[in-house]
mmCIF file of C-alpha atoms in Angstrom:
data_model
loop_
_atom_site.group_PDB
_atom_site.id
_atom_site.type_symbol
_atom_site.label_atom_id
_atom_site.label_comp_id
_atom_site.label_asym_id
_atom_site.label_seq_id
_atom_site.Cartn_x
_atom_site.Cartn_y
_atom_site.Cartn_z
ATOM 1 C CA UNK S 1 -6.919 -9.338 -24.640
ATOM 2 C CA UNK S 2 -7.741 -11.334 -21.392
ATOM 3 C CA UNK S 3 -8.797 -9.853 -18.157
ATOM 4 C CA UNK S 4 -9.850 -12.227 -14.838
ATOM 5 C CA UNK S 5 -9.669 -11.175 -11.503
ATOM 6 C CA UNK S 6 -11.221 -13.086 -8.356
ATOM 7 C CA UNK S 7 -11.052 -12.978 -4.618
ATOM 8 C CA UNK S 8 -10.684 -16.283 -3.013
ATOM 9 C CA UNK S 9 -10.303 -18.675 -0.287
ATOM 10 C CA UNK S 10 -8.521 -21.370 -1.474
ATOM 11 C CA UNK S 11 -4.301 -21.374 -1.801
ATOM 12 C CA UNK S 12 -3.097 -19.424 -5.261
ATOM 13 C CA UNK S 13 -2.098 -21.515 -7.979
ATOM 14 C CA UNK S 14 0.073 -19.112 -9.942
ATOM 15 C CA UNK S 15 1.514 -22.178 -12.374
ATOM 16 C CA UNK S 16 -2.037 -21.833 -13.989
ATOM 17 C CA UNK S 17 -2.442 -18.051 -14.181
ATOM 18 C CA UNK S 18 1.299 -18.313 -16.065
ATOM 19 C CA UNK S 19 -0.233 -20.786 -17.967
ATOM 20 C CA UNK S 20 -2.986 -18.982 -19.126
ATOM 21 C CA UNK S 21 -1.399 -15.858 -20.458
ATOM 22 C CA UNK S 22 1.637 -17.819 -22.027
ATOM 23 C CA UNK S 23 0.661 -17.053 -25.383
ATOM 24 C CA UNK S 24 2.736 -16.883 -28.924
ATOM 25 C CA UNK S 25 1.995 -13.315 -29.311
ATOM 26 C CA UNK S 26 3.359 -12.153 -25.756
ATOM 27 C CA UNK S 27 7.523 -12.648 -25.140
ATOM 28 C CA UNK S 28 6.772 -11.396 -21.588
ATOM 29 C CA UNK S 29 5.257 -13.038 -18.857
ATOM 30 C CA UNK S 30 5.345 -11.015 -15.537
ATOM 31 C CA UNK S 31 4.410 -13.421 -12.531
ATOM 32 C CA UNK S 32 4.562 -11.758 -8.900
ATOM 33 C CA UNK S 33 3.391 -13.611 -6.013
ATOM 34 C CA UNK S 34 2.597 -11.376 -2.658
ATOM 35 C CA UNK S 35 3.179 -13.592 0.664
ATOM 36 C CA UNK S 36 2.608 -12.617 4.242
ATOM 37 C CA UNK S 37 5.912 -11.738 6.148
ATOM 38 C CA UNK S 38 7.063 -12.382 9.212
ATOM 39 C CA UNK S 39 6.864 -8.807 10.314
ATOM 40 C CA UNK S 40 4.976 -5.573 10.207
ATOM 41 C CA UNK S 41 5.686 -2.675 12.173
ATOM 42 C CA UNK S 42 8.249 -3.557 14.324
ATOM 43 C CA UNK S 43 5.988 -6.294 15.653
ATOM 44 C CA UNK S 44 6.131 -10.497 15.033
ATOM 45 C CA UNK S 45 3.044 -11.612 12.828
ATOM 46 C CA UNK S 46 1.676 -14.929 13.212
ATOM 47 C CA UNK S 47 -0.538 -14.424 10.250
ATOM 48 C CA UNK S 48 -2.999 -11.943 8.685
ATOM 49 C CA UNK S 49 -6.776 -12.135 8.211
ATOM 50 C CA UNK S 50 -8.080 -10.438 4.906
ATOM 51 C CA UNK S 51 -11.823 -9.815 4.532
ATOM 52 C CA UNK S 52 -14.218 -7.954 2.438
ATOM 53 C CA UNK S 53 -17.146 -7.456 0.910
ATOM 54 C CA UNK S 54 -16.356 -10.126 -2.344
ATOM 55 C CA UNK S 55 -18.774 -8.388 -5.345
ATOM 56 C CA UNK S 56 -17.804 -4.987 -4.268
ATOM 57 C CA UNK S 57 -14.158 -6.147 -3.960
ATOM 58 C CA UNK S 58 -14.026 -7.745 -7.323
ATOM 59 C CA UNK S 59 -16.068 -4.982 -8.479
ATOM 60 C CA UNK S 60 -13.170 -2.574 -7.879
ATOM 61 C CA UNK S 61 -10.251 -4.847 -8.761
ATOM 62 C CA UNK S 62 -11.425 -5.391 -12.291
ATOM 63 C CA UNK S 63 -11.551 -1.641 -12.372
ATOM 64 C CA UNK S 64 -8.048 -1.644 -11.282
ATOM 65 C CA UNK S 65 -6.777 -4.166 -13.465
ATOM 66 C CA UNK S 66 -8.905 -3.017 -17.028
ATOM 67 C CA UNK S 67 -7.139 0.930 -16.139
ATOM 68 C CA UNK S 68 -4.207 -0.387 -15.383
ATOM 69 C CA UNK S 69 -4.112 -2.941 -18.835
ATOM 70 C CA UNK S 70 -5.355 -0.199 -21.078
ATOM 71 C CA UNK S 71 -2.737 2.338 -19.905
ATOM 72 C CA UNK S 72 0.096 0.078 -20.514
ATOM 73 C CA UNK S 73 -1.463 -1.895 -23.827
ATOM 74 C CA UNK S 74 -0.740 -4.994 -22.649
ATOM 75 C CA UNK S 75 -2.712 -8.326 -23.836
ATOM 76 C CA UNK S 76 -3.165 -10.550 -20.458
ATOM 77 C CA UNK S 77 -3.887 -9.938 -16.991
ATOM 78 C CA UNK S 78 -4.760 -12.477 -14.586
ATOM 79 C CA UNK S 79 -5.042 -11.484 -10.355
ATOM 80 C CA UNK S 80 -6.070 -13.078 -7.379
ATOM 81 C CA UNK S 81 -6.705 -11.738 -4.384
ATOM 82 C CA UNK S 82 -7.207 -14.371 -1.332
ATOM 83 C CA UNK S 83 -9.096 -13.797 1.864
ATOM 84 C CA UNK S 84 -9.268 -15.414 4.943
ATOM 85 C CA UNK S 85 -6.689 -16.139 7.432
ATOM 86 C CA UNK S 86 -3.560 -16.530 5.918
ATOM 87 C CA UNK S 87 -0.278 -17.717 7.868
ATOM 88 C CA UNK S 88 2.981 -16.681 7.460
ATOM 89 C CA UNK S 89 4.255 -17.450 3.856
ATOM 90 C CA UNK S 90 1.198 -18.234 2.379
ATOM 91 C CA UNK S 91 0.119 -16.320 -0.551
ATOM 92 C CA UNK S 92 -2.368 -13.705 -0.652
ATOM 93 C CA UNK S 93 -1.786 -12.070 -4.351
ATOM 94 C CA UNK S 94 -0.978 -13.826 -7.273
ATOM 95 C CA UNK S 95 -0.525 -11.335 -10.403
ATOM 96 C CA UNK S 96 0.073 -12.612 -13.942
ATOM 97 C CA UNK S 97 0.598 -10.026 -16.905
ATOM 98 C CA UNK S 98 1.706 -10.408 -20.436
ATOM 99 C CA UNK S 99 2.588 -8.367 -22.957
ATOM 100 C CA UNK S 100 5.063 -8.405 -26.356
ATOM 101 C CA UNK S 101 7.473 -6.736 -24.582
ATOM 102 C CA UNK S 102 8.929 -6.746 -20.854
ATOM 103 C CA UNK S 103 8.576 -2.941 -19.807
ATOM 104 C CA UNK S 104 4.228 -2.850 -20.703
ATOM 105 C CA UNK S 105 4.359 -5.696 -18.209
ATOM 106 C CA UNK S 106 6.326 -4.714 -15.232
ATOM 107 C CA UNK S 107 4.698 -1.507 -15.244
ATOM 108 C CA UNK S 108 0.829 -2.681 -15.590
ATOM 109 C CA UNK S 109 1.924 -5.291 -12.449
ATOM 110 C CA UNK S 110 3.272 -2.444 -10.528
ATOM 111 C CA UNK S 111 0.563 -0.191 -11.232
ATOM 112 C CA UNK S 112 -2.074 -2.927 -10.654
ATOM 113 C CA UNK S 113 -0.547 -3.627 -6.788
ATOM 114 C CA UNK S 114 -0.223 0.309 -6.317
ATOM 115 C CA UNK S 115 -3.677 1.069 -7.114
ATOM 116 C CA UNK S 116 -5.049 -2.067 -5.634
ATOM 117 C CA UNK S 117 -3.362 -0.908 -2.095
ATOM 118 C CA UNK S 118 -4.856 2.372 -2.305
ATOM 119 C CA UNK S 119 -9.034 1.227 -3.806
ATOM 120 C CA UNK S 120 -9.777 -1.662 -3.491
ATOM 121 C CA UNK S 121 -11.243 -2.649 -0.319
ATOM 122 C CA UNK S 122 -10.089 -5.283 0.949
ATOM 123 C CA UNK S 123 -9.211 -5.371 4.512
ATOM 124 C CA UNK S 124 -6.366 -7.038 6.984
ATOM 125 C CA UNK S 125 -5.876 -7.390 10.515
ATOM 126 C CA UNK S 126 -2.690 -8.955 11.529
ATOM 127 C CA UNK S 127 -2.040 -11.137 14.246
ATOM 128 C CA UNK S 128 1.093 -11.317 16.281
ATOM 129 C CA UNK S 129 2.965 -14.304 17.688
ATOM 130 C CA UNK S 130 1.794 -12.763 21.071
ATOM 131 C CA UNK S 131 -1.862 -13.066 20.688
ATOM 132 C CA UNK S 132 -1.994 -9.123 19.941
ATOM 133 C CA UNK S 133 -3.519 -7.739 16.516
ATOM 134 C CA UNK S 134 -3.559 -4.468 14.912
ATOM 135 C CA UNK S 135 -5.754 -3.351 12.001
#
C-alpha cells in the first residue's frame, strides 16, 4: 500500500500521480481533478485564494486519506492539495486512488473529498470579477 499527500504551490501534475499508482495488481485507477469554477453563490469568481497552516494541513489530510484507504481496502492513494491564488480553471485537488476493483476506489475518492471539506483546514477566499471577495 502507498499513501502521499502534500499541499502545494506549484500547478498539479495528475499524469504522474496516475502514474504512480498504475500498478499490475490494481485494474482501477480513479483520477479526479478539482478546478475552480466560474461561479459560487450566485456571484462571478475571478479566482480563489487557498491558505493554511501547511504541517497542520498535511497533518490532517494524511489522516483523511489513511481512514479513508483503510475503510475501503484499497492499495494506492495519492492527493494534492494546492494553495495560493488560483484562477479560474486551474486545479486545486488532484486525487489518485487504486484499487483491484472499481467500487473500493470511487468510494475511498469520494470519501477522501467529503471528509477533506469538512477537517482539514485549509482555507479559501474567493474573489469576484468585481473586485469583491467573500470567505
Amino acid at each position: 500500500m502507498t499513501i502521499a499527500v502534500h499541499v502545494i504551490e506549484e500547478k498539479i501534475k495528475l499524469e504522474d500521480l496516475v502514474a504512480k499508482a498504475t500498478t499490475s495488481e490494481c485494474g482501477a485507477v480513479l483520477s479526479f481533478l478539482g478546478v475552480v469554477r466560474d461561479h459560487a453563490d450566485g456571484k462571478s469568481v475571478e479566482s480563489i485564494d487557498y491558505s493554511c497552516y501547511r504541517e497542520m494541513a498535511q497533518k490532517e489530510l494524511l489522516k483523511v486519506v489513511e481512514k479513508s484507504v483503510a475503510a475501503c481496502g484499497v492499495a494506492h492513494a495519492f492527493v494534492l492539495h494546492r494553495i495560493g491564488r488560483l484562477a479560474v480553471g486551474e486545479a486545486s485537488l488532484g486525487l489518485v486512488v487504486a484499487s483491484p476493483h472499481r467500487r473500493e476506489s470511487f468510494e475511498c475518492g469520494l470519501m477522501i473529498i467529503d471528509e477533506l471539506k469538512k477537517t482539514v483546514p485549509i482555507w479559501k477566499k474567493e474573489f469576484g470579477v468585481d473586485g469583491s471577495y467573500w470567505v
